[in-house]
Coordinates of C-alpha atoms in Angstrom, one line a residue:
M1 CA 0.0 0.0 0.0
K2 CA 2.9 2.4 0.8
I3 CA 4.4 1.7 -2.6
L4 CA 1.1 2.5 -4.3
L5 CA 0.8 5.8 -2.4
K6 CA 4.3 6.8 -3.5
L7 CA 3.4 6.0 -7.2
L8 CA 0.1 7.8 -7.0
P9 CA 1.2 11.3 -8.1
G10 CA 2.1 10.1 -11.6
L11 CA -1.3 8.3 -12.0
L12 CA -3.6 11.0 -10.5
P13 CA -4.7 12.7 -13.8
L14 CA -5.7 9.3 -15.3
L15 CA -7.4 8.2 -12.1
V16 CA -9.4 11.5 -12.0
Y17 CA -10.5 11.0 -15.6
I18 CA -11.6 7.4 -15.0
I19 CA -13.6 8.4 -11.9
I20 CA -15.4 11.5 -13.3
D21 CA -15.9 10.0 -16.8
S22 CA -18.6 7.7 -15.4
F23 CA -20.9 10.5 -14.4
L24 CA -19.9 13.6 -16.5
P25 CA -20.2 14.3 -20.2
P26 CA -17.0 13.3 -22.1
K27 CA -15.9 16.9 -22.9
T28 CA -16.4 18.0 -19.3
A29 CA -14.6 14.9 -17.9
I30 CA -11.6 15.3 -20.1
S31 CA -11.4 19.0 -19.5
V32 CA -11.4 18.6 -15.7
A33 CA -8.8 15.8 -15.9
I34 CA -6.5 17.8 -18.1
S35 CA -6.9 20.9 -15.9
F36 CA -6.1 18.8 -12.9
G37 CA -3.0 17.4 -14.5
I38 CA -1.7 20.9 -15.5
I39 CA -2.3 22.3 -12.0
Q40 CA -0.7 19.3 -10.4
F41 CA 2.3 19.6 -12.7
V42 CA 2.8 23.2 -11.9
L43 CA 2.3 22.9 -8.1
I44 CA 4.7 19.9 -7.8
G45 CA 7.2 21.8 -10.0
I46 CA 7.1 24.9 -7.7
I47 CA 7.2 22.9 -4.4
K48 CA 9.9 20.4 -5.4
K49 CA 11.6 22.8 -7.9
Q50 CA 11.7 19.9 -10.4
W51 CA 9.3 19.3 -13.2
D52 CA 7.6 15.9 -13.1
K53 CA 7.8 14.5 -16.6
F54 CA 5.6 11.6 -15.8
I55 CA 2.7 13.7 -14.8
L56 CA 3.2 15.8 -18.0
L57 CA 3.2 12.6 -20.1
D58 CA 0.1 11.3 -18.3
T59 CA -1.7 14.7 -19.1
V60 CA -0.6 14.7 -22.7
L61 CA -1.9 11.2 -23.2
L62 CA -5.2 12.2 -21.7
S63 CA -5.3 15.2 -24.0
L64 CA -4.9 12.9 -27.0
L65 CA -7.5 10.5 -25.7
G66 CA -9.8 13.4 -25.0
G67 CA -9.4 14.8 -28.5
I68 CA -10.2 11.5 -30.0
S69 CA -13.3 11.1 -27.7
I70 CA -14.6 14.5 -28.8
I71 CA -14.0 14.0 -32.5
F72 CA -15.6 10.6 -32.5
D73 CA -18.4 11.3 -30.0
N74 CA -20.9 8.8 -31.1
E75 CA -22.5 5.5 -30.0
V76 CA -19.9 3.3 -31.8
F77 CA -16.9 5.1 -30.2
F78 CA -18.7 5.0 -26.8
L79 CA -18.8 1.2 -27.0
W80 CA -15.2 0.9 -28.3
K81 CA -13.7 3.4 -25.8
P82 CA -13.0 0.8 -23.0
A83 CA -11.2 -1.5 -25.5
L84 CA -9.2 1.4 -26.8
I85 CA -8.1 2.6 -23.4
E86 CA -7.2 -1.0 -22.4
T87 CA -5.3 -1.3 -25.7
L88 CA -3.1 1.7 -24.8
L89 CA -2.3 -0.1 -21.5
V90 CA -1.5 -3.3 -23.3
L91 CA 0.9 -1.4 -25.7
L92 CA 2.7 0.2 -22.7
L93 CA 3.1 -3.2 -21.0
A94 CA 4.2 -4.8 -24.3
I95 CA 6.9 -2.0 -24.7
I96 CA 8.2 -2.7 -21.2
Y97 CA 8.1 -6.5 -21.7
F98 CA 9.7 -6.7 -25.1
T99 CA 12.3 -3.9 -24.6
N100 CA 13.6 -3.0 -21.2
I101 CA 11.8 -3.2 -17.8
N102 CA 14.0 -0.4 -16.6
I103 CA 11.5 2.0 -18.1
L104 CA 9.1 1.0 -15.3
F105 CA 11.7 1.0 -12.6
K106 CA 12.8 4.5 -13.7
W107 CA 9.3 5.7 -13.4
M108 CA 8.9 4.1 -9.9
G109 CA 12.3 5.5 -8.9
H110 CA 11.0 9.0 -9.6
Y111 CA 8.8 8.6 -6.5
M112 CA 10.6 6.2 -4.3
E113 CA 14.0 4.6 -3.7
I114 CA 14.3 1.3 -5.7
P115 CA 16.7 -1.3 -4.4
E116 CA 19.0 -3.2 -6.8
I117 CA 16.9 -5.7 -8.7
T118 CA 18.3 -9.2 -8.9
E119 CA 18.0 -11.5 -12.0
E120 CA 15.5 -13.7 -10.2
Q121 CA 13.3 -10.8 -9.4
T122 CA 13.6 -9.6 -13.0
I123 CA 12.5 -13.0 -14.3
E124 CA 9.5 -13.1 -11.9
F125 CA 8.5 -9.5 -12.9
R126 CA 8.6 -10.4 -16.6
K127 CA 6.4 -13.5 -15.9
N128 CA 3.8 -11.2 -14.1
L129 CA 3.9 -8.7 -17.0
L130 CA 3.3 -11.5 -19.5
T131 CA 0.3 -12.8 -17.5
L132 CA -1.2 -9.3 -17.4
L133 CA -0.6 -8.9 -21.2
I134 CA -2.5 -12.1 -21.8
L135 CA -5.3 -11.2 -19.4
F136 CA -5.8 -7.7 -20.8
T137 CA -5.7 -9.0 -24.4
L138 CA -8.3 -11.6 -23.8
H139 CA -10.5 -9.0 -22.0
I140 CA -10.2 -6.7 -25.0
A141 CA -11.2 -9.5 -27.3
L142 CA -14.3 -10.1 -25.1
I143 CA -15.2 -6.5 -25.2
V144 CA -15.0 -6.4 -29.0
F145 CA -17.1 -9.6 -29.2
S146 CA -19.7 -8.2 -26.9
I147 CA -20.0 -5.0 -29.0
Y148 CA -21.3 -6.9 -32.1
N149 CA -22.8 -10.1 -30.6
L150 CA -24.2 -9.4 -27.2
S151 CA -26.7 -7.1 -25.5
H152 CA -25.8 -3.7 -24.1
E153 CA -26.1 -5.1 -20.6
W154 CA -23.6 -7.8 -21.3
W155 CA -21.3 -5.3 -22.9
A156 CA -21.5 -3.1 -19.8
F157 CA -20.7 -6.1 -17.5
I158 CA -17.8 -7.3 -19.6
S159 CA -16.2 -3.9 -20.2
G160 CA -16.5 -2.8 -16.5
V161 CA -17.3 -5.3 -13.8
L162 CA -15.6 -8.3 -15.4
L163 CA -12.3 -6.4 -15.5
Y164 CA -12.4 -5.8 -11.8
I165 CA -13.3 -9.4 -11.2
I166 CA -10.3 -10.6 -13.3
M167 CA -7.9 -8.2 -11.6
G168 CA -9.2 -9.1 -8.2
V169 CA -8.8 -12.9 -8.8
W170 CA -5.3 -12.3 -10.2
L171 CA -4.3 -10.2 -7.2
I172 CA -5.6 -12.8 -4.7
A173 CA -3.9 -15.6 -6.6
Q174 CA -0.6 -13.6 -6.5
L175 CA -0.9 -13.0 -2.8
I176 CA -1.5 -16.7 -2.2
I177 CA 1.3 -17.8 -4.4
N178 CA 3.7 -15.3 -2.8
K179 CA 2.7 -16.5 0.6
I180 CA 3.3 -20.1 -0.3
N181 CA 6.6 -19.3 -2.0
L182 CA 7.8 -17.2 1.0
N183 CA 7.0 -20.0 3.5
Y184 CA 8.7 -22.6 1.2
R185 CA 11.8 -20.5 0.9
K186 CA 11.9 -19.8 4.6
K187 CA 11.7 -23.5 5.3
E188 CA 14.0 -24.8 2.6
L189 CA 16.8 -22.3 2.8
V190 CA 19.4 -23.0 5.5
P191 CA 22.3 -20.9 6.6
I192 CA 25.9 -22.0 5.7
L193 CA 28.5 -21.5 8.5
N194 CA 32.3 -21.0 8.4
D195 CA 34.7 -22.6 11.0
Q196 CA 33.9 -19.7 13.4
L197 CA 30.2 -20.6 13.2
Q198 CA 29.4 -17.3 11.4
I199 CA 26.8 -17.3 8.6
I200 CA 28.5 -16.8 5.2
N201 CA 25.9 -18.0 2.8
V202 CA 22.6 -19.8 2.3
A203 CA 21.7 -23.0 0.4
N204 CA 18.7 -25.3 0.0
R205 CA 18.5 -28.7 1.7
D206 CA 19.5 -30.7 -1.4
E207 CA 22.7 -28.8 -1.6
V208 CA 23.7 -29.5 2.0
H209 CA 22.9 -33.2 1.6
N210 CA 24.9 -33.9 -1.6
G211 CA 28.3 -34.5 -0.1
S212 CA 29.3 -30.8 -0.3
K213 CA 30.0 -30.8 3.5
M214 CA 28.7 -27.3 3.9
L215 CA 28.3 -26.7 7.6
H216 CA 24.7 -26.0 8.5
P217 CA 22.8 -25.9 11.8
V218 CA 20.2 -28.4 13.0
V219 CA 18.2 -29.1 16.2
H220 CA 17.7 -32.4 18.1
L221 CA 15.2 -32.7 20.9
Y222 CA 15.0 -35.6 23.4
V223 CA 11.6 -35.9 25.2
F224 CA 11.4 -37.6 28.6
N225 CA 8.3 -38.5 30.6
N226 CA 7.7 -38.7 34.3
E227 CA 8.7 -42.4 34.4
G228 CA 12.2 -41.4 33.1
N229 CA 11.6 -43.0 29.7
L230 CA 12.9 -41.5 26.5
L231 CA 10.7 -40.9 23.4
L232 CA 12.2 -41.9 20.1
Q233 CA 10.8 -41.6 16.6
K234 CA 11.2 -44.2 13.8
R235 CA 12.1 -42.4 10.6
S236 CA 10.0 -42.9 7.5
N237 CA 11.2 -45.5 5.0
K238 CA 10.9 -42.8 2.4
K239 CA 13.7 -40.7 4.0
E240 CA 16.8 -40.4 1.9
I241 CA 19.1 -40.4 5.0
Q242 CA 18.9 -43.3 7.4
P243 CA 15.4 -44.5 6.4
G244 CA 13.5 -46.7 8.8
K245 CA 15.9 -46.2 11.8
W246 CA 15.2 -45.0 15.3
D247 CA 16.2 -41.4 15.9
A248 CA 15.9 -38.5 18.3
S249 CA 12.4 -37.5 19.4
V250 CA 12.6 -34.5 17.1
G251 CA 15.2 -33.4 14.5
G252 CA 15.3 -30.9 11.7
H253 CA 17.1 -28.0 10.0
I254 CA 17.3 -24.5 11.3
A255 CA 16.0 -22.2 8.5
Y256 CA 17.7 -19.1 7.4
N257 CA 16.9 -16.2 9.8
E258 CA 15.4 -18.6 12.2
K259 CA 16.4 -19.1 15.9
P260 CA 17.3 -22.6 17.1
E261 CA 14.4 -22.5 19.6
D262 CA 11.9 -21.4 16.9
A263 CA 13.1 -24.3 14.6
L264 CA 12.7 -26.7 17.5
F265 CA 9.1 -25.7 18.2
R266 CA 8.3 -25.8 14.5
E267 CA 9.8 -29.3 14.0
A268 CA 8.3 -30.6 17.2
K269 CA 4.8 -29.6 16.0
E270 CA 5.3 -31.0 12.5
E271 CA 6.9 -34.3 13.5
I272 CA 5.3 -35.4 16.7
G273 CA 2.5 -32.9 17.4
L274 CA 4.3 -31.5 20.4
K275 CA 3.4 -27.9 21.2
K276 CA 3.6 -27.3 24.9
F277 CA 7.1 -28.0 26.3
I278 CA 10.0 -26.2 27.9
P279 CA 13.3 -27.0 26.0
Q280 CA 16.7 -26.9 27.6
L281 CA 19.8 -26.6 25.5
I282 CA 22.4 -29.1 26.9
H283 CA 25.1 -29.4 24.2
H284 CA 26.2 -28.5 20.7
Y285 CA 28.7 -30.2 18.5
I286 CA 29.7 -30.7 14.9
W287 CA 28.7 -33.9 13.2
E288 CA 30.2 -35.0 9.9
S289 CA 29.1 -38.0 7.8
Q290 CA 29.7 -39.0 4.2
I291 CA 27.1 -36.7 2.8
E292 CA 26.8 -33.8 5.2
K293 CA 28.3 -31.7 8.0
E294 CA 26.1 -30.3 10.7
L295 CA 26.3 -28.0 13.7
V296 CA 23.9 -29.9 16.1
F297 CA 22.1 -28.2 18.9
V298 CA 20.9 -30.8 21.4
F299 CA 17.8 -30.0 23.6
V300 CA 16.0 -32.0 26.2
T301 CA 12.6 -31.6 27.8
K302 CA 10.1 -33.4 30.1
I303 CA 6.4 -33.6 29.3
L304 CA 3.4 -34.5 31.5
D305 CA 0.7 -34.6 28.8
Q306 CA 1.5 -37.4 26.4
N307 CA -1.9 -37.1 24.7
Q308 CA -0.7 -34.2 22.6
L309 CA 1.7 -36.5 20.8
K310 CA 0.8 -37.6 17.2
L311 CA 2.6 -39.0 14.2
G312 CA 3.8 -36.6 11.6
K313 CA 4.0 -37.4 7.9
E314 CA 7.8 -38.2 8.1
V315 CA 7.5 -40.4 11.1
N316 CA 6.6 -44.1 11.0
E317 CA 6.3 -44.8 14.8
L318 CA 6.8 -43.3 18.2
R319 CA 7.9 -45.3 21.2
W320 CA 9.0 -44.8 24.8
W321 CA 12.4 -46.5 25.6
T322 CA 14.2 -47.3 28.8
K323 CA 17.9 -46.7 29.1
K324 CA 18.5 -50.5 29.2
E325 CA 16.5 -51.1 26.1
I326 CA 18.6 -48.6 24.1
F327 CA 21.9 -50.1 25.4
S328 CA 20.7 -53.5 24.2
Q329 CA 20.3 -52.3 20.6
L330 CA 23.5 -50.2 20.2
G331 CA 25.7 -51.2 17.3
K332 CA 23.1 -53.3 15.5
Q333 CA 22.1 -50.7 12.8
F334 CA 18.9 -50.2 14.8
F335 CA 19.5 -46.5 15.6
T336 CA 20.9 -43.6 13.5
P337 CA 24.6 -42.9 14.0
N338 CA 23.6 -39.5 15.4
L339 CA 21.5 -41.0 18.1
E340 CA 24.1 -43.5 19.2
Y341 CA 26.7 -40.8 19.4
E342 CA 24.4 -38.5 21.4
F343 CA 23.3 -41.3 23.7
L344 CA 26.8 -42.4 24.6
N345 CA 28.4 -39.0 24.8
I346 CA 25.6 -36.7 26.1
L347 CA 22.4 -38.5 27.3
D348 CA 24.0 -41.3 29.2
K349 CA 25.7 -38.7 31.5
I350 CA 22.4 -36.9 32.4
W351 CA 19.8 -39.7 32.1
K352 CA 18.8 -41.0 35.5
S353 CA 16.9 -44.2 34.8

């Protein structure tokens, strides 16, 4: 909304015309809009001591459109006018799409500071432009079809209300897609650390699991109950790493810009349905296997309400274990290497069975 407000000055003459054209005669509407543009152009020039070329361009285009409207002031032109206005918009979008999108960024930069645009953002912007071009072109075709083949009421609906519906649906779809993509990127991107445990880059999960040995942070949680038993999860058989083996109660990556505790609560909810618990950080260490290198934060907690536990999609089974039962299965490919290391070097020292 703030961006739209900053861009508003360059669009005001056109917006004024669109609003008043619906209830004033064409000559009066265009005269008022042009007068408004001239006054706005002069006032902003005096206040800012800089002539706004974009307002001037907007006003000139309105003058041309107004002149055409006055010259061809008849029923046929009245029906064609929405399609012609939309065609001007399509031509502008086409120029931007097929030449250089910097034209639009230059215009936006006239009213607000534009950060450096990445290649990925440019590609995404061009995709949105192409979508708008297709939508507007199809809508123009529908208007023309309605002029010669449908009733006046249908023409009025297609040339006006339908456009708002199309744009509304498109905007809502964009918001939903952006929200999904944002959540996906937040979850999938993990920070890459140097030997001093400082963040130096980001990567996706596939990149840190392909043998690159890029150091990245993860969380492990061990859940105990009042009887002193330890909850372990059996990993899904569909897991690429250590499928079907017993592992920590909860385990997962820390996403980029995410705190270890936040990652812990997110993973606990996703994997075992655990929401209410108080975690305690007891250790951290670097774990290196054939395919990855992790900075592991080990947490423990005790829960009273076991009814909140439920299987997540990536978990085959949950089970409470005694210390003796775990000892009896060590070294038999029953547990993940991480679990055996943490049990022998960390949990065994604090677990009072």
